[in-house]
PDB file of C-alpha atoms in Angstrom:
ATOM      1  CA  MET A   1       4.271  12.482  12.419  1.00  0.00           C
ATOM      2  CA  GLU A   2       7.972  12.126  11.657  1.00  0.00           C
ATOM      3  CA  VAL A   3       8.573   9.956   8.582  1.00  0.00           C
ATOM      4  CA  LYS A   4      11.771   9.483   6.600  1.00  0.00           C
ATOM      5  CA  ASN A   5      10.133   7.862   3.557  1.00  0.00           C
ATOM      6  CA  THR A   6       6.503   7.890   2.424  1.00  0.00           C
ATOM      7  CA  ILE A   7       5.521   5.390  -0.264  1.00  0.00           C
ATOM      8  CA  LEU A   8       2.140   5.559  -1.994  1.00  0.00           C
ATOM      9  CA  VAL A   9       0.862   2.287  -3.474  1.00  0.00           C
ATOM     10  CA  LEU A  10      -1.418   3.060  -6.414  1.00  0.00           C
ATOM     11  CA  SER A  11      -3.306   1.253  -9.139  1.00  0.00           C
ATOM     12  CA  GLY A  12      -5.296   2.539 -12.040  1.00  0.00           C
ATOM     13  CA  LYS A  13      -8.025  -0.088 -11.608  1.00  0.00           C
ATOM     14  CA  GLY A  14      -9.277  -2.459  -8.959  1.00  0.00           C
ATOM     15  CA  GLY A  15      -8.447  -6.128  -8.553  1.00  0.00           C
ATOM     16  CA  VAL A  16      -4.792  -5.949  -9.591  1.00  0.00           C
ATOM     17  CA  GLY A  17      -3.311  -6.788  -6.175  1.00  0.00           C
ATOM     18  CA  LYS A  18      -2.480  -3.316  -4.885  1.00  0.00           C
ATOM     19  CA  THR A  19      -3.301  -4.112  -1.253  1.00  0.00           C
ATOM     20  CA  THR A  20      -1.353  -7.378  -1.473  1.00  0.00           C
ATOM     21  CA  VAL A  21       1.688  -5.381  -2.570  1.00  0.00           C
ATOM     22  CA  ALA A  22       1.205  -2.722   0.122  1.00  0.00           C
ATOM     23  CA  VAL A  23       0.808  -5.279   2.921  1.00  0.00           C
ATOM     24  CA  ASN A  24       3.790  -7.379   1.895  1.00  0.00           C
ATOM     25  CA  LEU A  25       5.971  -4.338   1.259  1.00  0.00           C
ATOM     26  CA  ALA A  26       5.218  -2.957   4.718  1.00  0.00           C
ATOM     27  CA  TYR A  27       5.732  -6.346   6.360  1.00  0.00           C
ATOM     28  CA  GLU A  28       9.066  -6.955   4.637  1.00  0.00           C
ATOM     29  CA  LEU A  29      10.331  -3.486   5.543  1.00  0.00           C
ATOM     30  CA  SER A  30       9.431  -4.178   9.167  1.00  0.00           C
ATOM     31  CA  ARG A  31      11.095  -7.611   9.037  1.00  0.00           C
ATOM     32  CA  ARG A  32      14.295  -5.931   7.897  1.00  0.00           C
ATOM     33  CA  GLY A  33      14.262  -3.776  11.016  1.00  0.00           C
ATOM     34  CA  PHE A  34      12.673  -0.582   9.711  1.00  0.00           C
ATOM     35  CA  LYS A  35      10.017   1.141  11.807  1.00  0.00           C
ATOM     36  CA  THR A  36       7.082   1.025   9.398  1.00  0.00           C
ATOM     37  CA  GLY A  37       3.550   2.400   9.324  1.00  0.00           C
ATOM     38  CA  LEU A  38       0.851   0.981   7.051  1.00  0.00           C
ATOM     39  CA  MET A  39      -2.021   3.401   6.436  1.00  0.00           C
ATOM     40  CA  ASP A  40      -5.084   1.943   4.711  1.00  0.00           C
ATOM     41  CA  VAL A  41      -7.003   4.775   3.043  1.00  0.00           C
ATOM     42  CA  ASP A  42      -9.113   2.531   0.829  1.00  0.00           C
ATOM     43  CA  ILE A  43     -12.178   3.738   2.690  1.00  0.00           C
ATOM     44  CA  HIS A  44     -14.784   1.805   0.710  1.00  0.00           C
ATOM     45  CA  GLY A  45     -12.809  -1.449   0.554  1.00  0.00           C
ATOM     46  CA  PRO A  46     -10.413  -1.557   3.527  1.00  0.00           C
ATOM     47  CA  ASN A  47      -8.795  -4.993   3.248  1.00  0.00           C
ATOM     48  CA  VAL A  48      -5.479  -4.443   5.039  1.00  0.00           C
ATOM     49  CA  PRO A  49      -6.684  -5.817   8.419  1.00  0.00           C
ATOM     50  CA  LYS A  50      -8.042  -8.951   6.705  1.00  0.00           C
ATOM     51  CA  MET A  51      -4.724  -9.600   4.961  1.00  0.00           C
ATOM     52  CA  LEU A  52      -2.839  -9.261   8.250  1.00  0.00           C
ATOM     53  CA  GLY A  53      -5.264 -11.309  10.374  1.00  0.00           C
ATOM     54  CA  MET A  54      -6.174  -8.234  12.430  1.00  0.00           C
ATOM     55  CA  GLU A  55      -9.908  -8.052  11.758  1.00  0.00           C
ATOM     56  CA  GLU A  56     -11.003  -8.321  15.388  1.00  0.00           C
ATOM     57  CA  MET A  57      -8.634  -5.676  16.741  1.00  0.00           C
ATOM     58  CA  LYS A  58      -9.676  -2.206  17.877  1.00  0.00           C
ATOM     59  CA  PRO A  59      -7.415   0.835  18.354  1.00  0.00           C
ATOM     60  CA  GLU A  60      -6.774   2.283  21.786  1.00  0.00           C
ATOM     61  CA  THR A  61      -6.892   6.018  22.422  1.00  0.00           C
ATOM     62  CA  ASN A  62      -5.306   8.489  24.806  1.00  0.00           C
ATOM     63  CA  ASP A  63      -5.311  12.096  23.632  1.00  0.00           C
ATOM     64  CA  ASN A  64      -4.838  10.657  20.144  1.00  0.00           C
ATOM     65  CA  ILE A  65      -5.467   7.368  18.330  1.00  0.00           C
ATOM     66  CA  LEU A  66      -2.884   4.637  18.729  1.00  0.00           C
ATOM     67  CA  PRO A  67      -2.134   2.555  15.622  1.00  0.00           C
ATOM     68  CA  ILE A  68      -2.376  -1.192  16.118  1.00  0.00           C
ATOM     69  CA  MET A  69       0.948  -3.009  16.398  1.00  0.00           C
ATOM     70  CA  PHE A  70       1.325  -6.041  14.109  1.00  0.00           C
ATOM     71  CA  ASN A  71       4.878  -6.692  15.224  1.00  0.00           C
ATOM     72  CA  GLU A  72       7.532  -4.646  17.001  1.00  0.00           C
ATOM     73  CA  ASN A  73       8.262  -2.660  13.836  1.00  0.00           C
ATOM     74  CA  LEU A  74       4.916  -2.548  11.994  1.00  0.00           C
ATOM     75  CA  TYR A  75       2.004  -0.294  12.960  1.00  0.00           C
ATOM     76  CA  VAL A  76      -1.323  -0.312  11.112  1.00  0.00           C
ATOM     77  CA  MET A  77      -4.310   2.006  10.804  1.00  0.00           C
ATOM     78  CA  SER A  78      -7.510   1.403   8.811  1.00  0.00           C
ATOM     79  CA  ILE A  79     -11.124   2.482   8.961  1.00  0.00           C
ATOM     80  CA  ALA A  80     -11.964  -1.228   9.132  1.00  0.00           C
ATOM     81  CA  PHE A  81     -10.845  -1.208  12.778  1.00  0.00           C
ATOM     82  CA  PHE A  82     -13.738   1.158  13.587  1.00  0.00           C
ATOM     83  CA  LEU A  83     -16.544  -0.711  11.802  1.00  0.00           C
ATOM     84  CA  GLU A  84     -19.007  -2.760  13.841  1.00  0.00           C
ATOM     85  CA  GLU A  85     -19.412  -5.264  11.001  1.00  0.00           C
ATOM     86  CA  SER A  86     -16.726  -6.099   8.451  1.00  0.00           C
ATOM     87  CA  ASP A  87     -19.260  -5.950   5.605  1.00  0.00           C
ATOM     88  CA  SER A  88     -20.622  -2.517   6.560  1.00  0.00           C
ATOM     89  CA  ALA A  89     -20.897  -0.204   3.552  1.00  0.00           C
ATOM     90  CA  ILE A  90     -19.399   3.277   3.910  1.00  0.00           C
ATOM     91  CA  LEU A  91     -21.483   5.826   2.011  1.00  0.00           C
ATOM     92  CA  TRP A  92     -19.303   8.911   2.184  1.00  0.00           C
ATOM     93  CA  ARG A  93     -18.612  11.767  -0.168  1.00  0.00           C
ATOM     94  CA  GLY A  94     -15.314  13.605  -0.564  1.00  0.00           C
ATOM     95  CA  PRO A  95     -15.371  15.972   2.458  1.00  0.00           C
ATOM     96  CA  LEU A  96     -15.918  13.146   4.956  1.00  0.00           C
ATOM     97  CA  LYS A  97     -13.186  11.063   3.354  1.00  0.00           C
ATOM     98  CA  HIS A  98     -10.783  13.996   3.523  1.00  0.00           C
ATOM     99  CA  LYS A  99     -11.618  14.514   7.200  1.00  0.00           C
ATOM    100  CA  LEU A 100     -10.901  10.861   8.023  1.00  0.00           C
ATOM    101  CA  ILE A 101      -7.589  10.891   6.159  1.00  0.00           C
ATOM    102  CA  ARG A 102      -6.613  14.083   7.981  1.00  0.00           C
ATOM    103  CA  GLN A 103      -7.279  12.265  11.262  1.00  0.00           C
ATOM    104  CA  PHE A 104      -5.120   9.332  10.160  1.00  0.00           C
ATOM    105  CA  VAL A 105      -2.297  11.758   9.393  1.00  0.00           C
ATOM    106  CA  GLU A 106      -2.639  14.217  12.277  1.00  0.00           C
ATOM    107  CA  ASP A 107      -4.418  12.379  15.124  1.00  0.00           C
ATOM    108  CA  VAL A 108      -2.751   8.955  14.982  1.00  0.00           C
ATOM    109  CA  GLU A 109       0.400   8.593  17.095  1.00  0.00           C
ATOM    110  CA  TRP A 110       2.674   7.031  14.506  1.00  0.00           C
ATOM    111  CA  GLY A 111       5.843   8.087  16.264  1.00  0.00           C
ATOM    112  CA  LYS A 112       9.102   8.150  14.310  1.00  0.00           C
ATOM    113  CA  LEU A 113       8.919   5.991  11.191  1.00  0.00           C
ATOM    114  CA  ASP A 114      11.495   4.930   8.660  1.00  0.00           C
ATOM    115  CA  TYR A 115       8.723   4.157   6.177  1.00  0.00           C
ATOM    116  CA  LEU A 116       5.047   4.972   5.838  1.00  0.00           C
ATOM    117  CA  VAL A 117       3.300   2.784   3.244  1.00  0.00           C
ATOM    118  CA  VAL A 118      -0.082   4.136   2.116  1.00  0.00           C
ATOM    119  CA  ASP A 119      -2.562   1.754   0.489  1.00  0.00           C
ATOM    120  CA  PHE A 120      -4.978   3.626  -1.777  1.00  0.00           C
ATOM    121  CA  PRO A 121      -8.231   2.691  -3.439  1.00  0.00           C
ATOM    122  CA  PRO A 122      -7.995   2.244  -7.211  1.00  0.00           C
ATOM    123  CA  GLY A 123      -8.080   5.333  -9.356  1.00  0.00           C
ATOM    124  CA  THR A 124      -7.027   8.937  -8.807  1.00  0.00           C
ATOM    125  CA  GLY A 125      -9.908  10.406  -6.796  1.00  0.00           C
ATOM    126  CA  ASP A 126     -10.436  11.967  -3.386  1.00  0.00           C
ATOM    127  CA  GLU A 127      -8.163   9.779  -1.281  1.00  0.00           C
ATOM    128  CA  PRO A 128      -4.920  10.154  -3.286  1.00  0.00           C
ATOM    129  CA  LEU A 129      -5.545  13.887  -3.626  1.00  0.00           C
ATOM    130  CA  SER A 130      -6.114  14.258   0.123  1.00  0.00           C
ATOM    131  CA  ILE A 131      -2.943  12.389   1.048  1.00  0.00           C
ATOM    132  CA  SER A 132      -0.950  14.400  -1.464  1.00  0.00           C
ATOM    133  CA  GLN A 133      -2.183  17.612   0.175  1.00  0.00           C
ATOM    134  CA  LEU A 134      -1.698  16.451   3.776  1.00  0.00           C
ATOM    135  CA  LEU A 135       1.662  14.677   3.585  1.00  0.00           C
ATOM    136  CA  LYS A 136       4.838  16.577   2.819  1.00  0.00           C
ATOM    137  CA  ASN A 137       7.947  15.296   1.044  1.00  0.00           C
ATOM    138  CA  ILE A 138       6.388  12.118  -0.396  1.00  0.00           C
ATOM    139  CA  THR A 139       9.224   9.842  -1.492  1.00  0.00           C
ATOM    140  CA  GLY A 140       7.343   8.306  -4.392  1.00  0.00           C
ATOM    141  CA  SER A 141       4.660   6.005  -5.702  1.00  0.00           C
ATOM    142  CA  VAL A 142       4.665   2.301  -6.483  1.00  0.00           C
ATOM    143  CA  ILE A 143       2.141   1.444  -9.191  1.00  0.00           C
ATOM    144  CA  VAL A 144       0.653  -2.046  -9.492  1.00  0.00           C
ATOM    145  CA  SER A 145      -0.836  -3.529 -12.668  1.00  0.00           C
ATOM    146  CA  THR A 146      -1.681  -6.803 -14.326  1.00  0.00           C
ATOM    147  CA  PRO A 147      -0.268  -7.409 -17.832  1.00  0.00           C
ATOM    148  CA  GLN A 148      -3.425  -6.885 -19.940  1.00  0.00           C
ATOM    149  CA  GLN A 149      -3.732  -3.836 -22.152  1.00  0.00           C
ATOM    150  CA  VAL A 150      -6.953  -2.720 -20.453  1.00  0.00           C
ATOM    151  CA  ALA A 151      -5.100  -2.532 -17.101  1.00  0.00           C
ATOM    152  CA  LEU A 152      -2.185  -0.653 -18.672  1.00  0.00           C
ATOM    153  CA  LEU A 153      -4.537   2.049 -19.924  1.00  0.00           C
ATOM    154  CA  ASP A 154      -5.341   2.820 -16.292  1.00  0.00           C
ATOM    155  CA  VAL A 155      -1.680   2.588 -15.244  1.00  0.00           C
ATOM    156  CA  ALA A 156      -0.977   5.499 -17.548  1.00  0.00           C
ATOM    157  CA  LYS A 157      -3.497   7.533 -15.541  1.00  0.00           C
ATOM    158  CA  ALA A 158      -1.780   6.637 -12.255  1.00  0.00           C
ATOM    159  CA  VAL A 159       1.573   7.675 -13.732  1.00  0.00           C
ATOM    160  CA  ASN A 160       0.056  10.942 -14.937  1.00  0.00           C
ATOM    161  CA  PHE A 161      -1.456  11.530 -11.481  1.00  0.00           C
ATOM    162  CA  SER A 162       1.968  11.160  -9.837  1.00  0.00           C
ATOM    163  CA  GLU A 163       3.665  13.407 -12.361  1.00  0.00           C
ATOM    164  CA  ARG A 164       1.064  16.175 -12.088  1.00  0.00           C
ATOM    165  CA  LEU A 165       1.481  16.235  -8.299  1.00  0.00           C
ATOM    166  CA  ASN A 166       5.292  16.111  -8.551  1.00  0.00           C
ATOM    167  CA  ILE A 167       5.451  12.701  -6.877  1.00  0.00           C
ATOM    168  CA  PRO A 168       8.324  10.590  -8.223  1.00  0.00           C
ATOM    169  CA  VAL A 169       7.313   7.201  -9.612  1.00  0.00           C
ATOM    170  CA  ILE A 170       9.489   4.644  -7.800  1.00  0.00           C
ATOM    171  CA  GLY A 171       8.425   2.030 -10.323  1.00  0.00           C
ATOM    172  CA  ILE A 172       5.765  -0.333 -11.634  1.00  0.00           C
ATOM    173  CA  ILE A 173       5.086  -3.930 -10.618  1.00  0.00           C
ATOM    174  CA  GLU A 174       3.541  -6.537 -12.903  1.00  0.00           C
ATOM    175  CA  ASN A 175       1.268  -8.688 -10.738  1.00  0.00           C
ATOM    176  CA  MET A 176      -0.535 -11.917 -11.718  1.00  0.00           C
ATOM    177  CA  SER A 177       1.989 -12.444 -14.499  1.00  0.00           C
ATOM    178  CA  GLY A 178       1.564 -15.494 -16.729  1.00  0.00           C
ATOM    179  CA  GLY A 179      -1.355 -17.793 -17.462  1.00  0.00           C
ATOM    180  CA  VAL A 180      -4.546 -16.191 -18.698  1.00  0.00           C
ATOM    181  CA  PHE A 181      -3.220 -12.652 -18.183  1.00  0.00           C
ATOM    182  CA  GLY A 182      -0.075 -13.048 -20.259  1.00  0.00           C
ATOM    183  CA  SER A 183       3.232 -11.490 -19.255  1.00  0.00           C
ATOM    184  CA  GLY A 184       5.674  -8.755 -20.150  1.00  0.00           C
ATOM    185  CA  GLY A 185       3.150  -6.028 -20.885  1.00  0.00           C
ATOM    186  CA  VAL A 186       4.013  -3.944 -17.827  1.00  0.00           C
ATOM    187  CA  GLU A 187       7.764  -4.098 -18.414  1.00  0.00           C
ATOM    188  CA  LYS A 188       7.270  -3.030 -22.029  1.00  0.00           C
ATOM    189  CA  PHE A 189       5.016  -0.158 -20.905  1.00  0.00           C
ATOM    190  CA  ALA A 190       7.526   0.959 -18.252  1.00  0.00           C
ATOM    191  CA  LYS A 191      10.387   1.032 -20.750  1.00  0.00           C
ATOM    192  CA  SER A 192       8.295   3.032 -23.210  1.00  0.00           C
ATOM    193  CA  LYS A 193       7.648   5.664 -20.531  1.00  0.00           C
ATOM    194  CA  GLY A 194      11.155   5.685 -19.062  1.00  0.00           C
ATOM    195  CA  ILE A 195       9.892   4.381 -15.720  1.00  0.00           C
ATOM    196  CA  ASN A 196      11.577   1.830 -13.473  1.00  0.00           C
ATOM    197  CA  PHE A 197      10.234  -1.707 -13.809  1.00  0.00           C
ATOM    198  CA  LEU A 198      10.435  -3.132 -10.292  1.00  0.00           C
ATOM    199  CA  GLY A 199       9.670  -6.742 -11.213  1.00  0.00           C
ATOM    200  CA  SER A 200       6.857  -9.222 -11.682  1.00  0.00           C
ATOM    201  CA  LEU A 201       4.897 -11.600  -9.474  1.00  0.00           C
ATOM    202  CA  LYS A 202       3.552 -14.752 -11.064  1.00  0.00           C
ATOM    203  CA  LEU A 203      -0.104 -15.698 -10.951  1.00  0.00           C
ATOM    204  CA  ASP A 204       0.292 -17.788  -7.798  1.00  0.00           C
ATOM    205  CA  LYS A 205      -2.418 -19.547  -5.817  1.00  0.00           C
ATOM    206  CA  MET A 206      -0.268 -19.256  -2.707  1.00  0.00           C
ATOM    207  CA  ILE A 207      -0.442 -15.455  -2.820  1.00  0.00           C
ATOM    208  CA  ALA A 208      -4.248 -15.489  -2.895  1.00  0.00           C
ATOM    209  CA  GLU A 209      -4.472 -18.079  -0.136  1.00  0.00           C
ATOM    210  CA  SER A 210      -2.085 -16.215   2.143  1.00  0.00           C
ATOM    211  CA  GLY A 211      -4.190 -13.060   1.882  1.00  0.00           C
ATOM    212  CA  ASP A 212      -7.338 -14.972   2.792  1.00  0.00           C
ATOM    213  CA  LEU A 213      -5.537 -16.535   5.774  1.00  0.00           C
ATOM    214  CA  GLY A 214      -4.242 -13.197   7.029  1.00  0.00           C
ATOM    215  CA  GLU A 215      -0.568 -14.002   6.455  1.00  0.00           C
ATOM    216  CA  PRO A 216       1.826 -11.989   4.231  1.00  0.00           C
ATOM    217  CA  PHE A 217       2.991 -14.383   1.508  1.00  0.00           C
ATOM    218  CA  ILE A 218       6.550 -13.103   1.810  1.00  0.00           C
ATOM    219  CA  LYS A 219       6.841 -14.852   5.179  1.00  0.00           C
ATOM    220  CA  ASP A 220       7.553 -18.030   3.191  1.00  0.00           C
ATOM    221  CA  HIS A 221      11.045 -17.062   2.088  1.00  0.00           C
ATOM    222  CA  ASN A 222      11.551 -20.271   0.117  1.00  0.00           C
ATOM    223  CA  SER A 223       8.801 -19.668  -2.438  1.00  0.00           C
ATOM    224  CA  ASP A 224       9.510 -18.235  -5.882  1.00  0.00           C
ATOM    225  CA  SER A 225       6.999 -15.433  -5.313  1.00  0.00           C
ATOM    226  CA  SER A 226       8.666 -14.392  -2.060  1.00  0.00           C
ATOM    227  CA  LYS A 227      12.107 -14.356  -3.676  1.00  0.00           C
ATOM    228  CA  SER A 228      10.760 -12.219  -6.521  1.00  0.00           C
ATOM    229  CA  PHE A 229       9.143  -9.804  -4.098  1.00  0.00           C
ATOM    230  CA  GLU A 230      12.288  -9.514  -1.972  1.00  0.00           C
ATOM    231  CA  LYS A 231      14.097  -8.234  -5.073  1.00  0.00           C
ATOM    232  CA  ILE A 232      11.299  -5.706  -5.600  1.00  0.00           C
ATOM    233  CA  VAL A 233      11.691  -4.492  -2.006  1.00  0.00           C
ATOM    234  CA  ASP A 234      15.449  -4.177  -2.544  1.00  0.00           C
ATOM    235  CA  LYS A 235      14.794  -1.823  -5.467  1.00  0.00           C
ATOM    236  CA  VAL A 236      12.291   0.236  -3.471  1.00  0.00           C
ATOM    237  CA  ILE A 237      14.768   0.658  -0.604  1.00  0.00           C
ATOM    238  CA  SER A 238      17.528   1.566  -3.046  1.00  0.00           C
ATOM    239  CA  PHE A 239      15.345   4.272  -4.587  1.00  0.00           C
ATOM    240  CA  CYS A 240      14.501   5.690  -1.154  1.00  0.00           C
ATOM    241  CA  ASN A 241      18.162   5.708  -0.114  1.00  0.00           C
ATOM    242  CA  GLN A 242      19.021   7.855  -3.117  1.00  0.00           C
TER     243      GLN A 242
END
């Protein structure tokens, strides 16, 4: 695998929109002409294929595994492609998860990539540790949170995880901002820790619907959410270019 920039998408807790961010980040990078890989290592809840409308696809193999092409610049790999039923439960402990992630890194023919976006499960367990051991020269992590204090407690753990493994924190995104969740909590947290605040995404029905339909929401470049996310992607690219 030859990758210029590896971006880990993390969250301290589940349900904050981490996979939505990973999918749309990878798609937008590919739309801008960058060769991009999207590796789904959320082994127990692999939702990347669903959000890209790729649920029925299966990888081809030669001597290695070929990632599935979403468009001419975006290549995707997920354990969901290998499951007979989409609702199959995966009852694996750490060693099996590490072995699968090693295969995704070493046995998948990614080719030359400008960006590899890695979508993690929530928390700081086996999967993030495995990737951190297997991938060299990780560019940084993007951390996703909702504004509530209970979510920010877990963001602090994700930040600490990155720092302990010497992975730069590219920045934090406030997702589902406004309405019942409030707003501004993530930006305030980021400033208190001296971490880049990448931007916020409003609590938007369109974002949820696009994920269910298998379409990245950023495809609609006229929506407020898409415009906000484009600015976030600009900041991520700027960080990587440094």
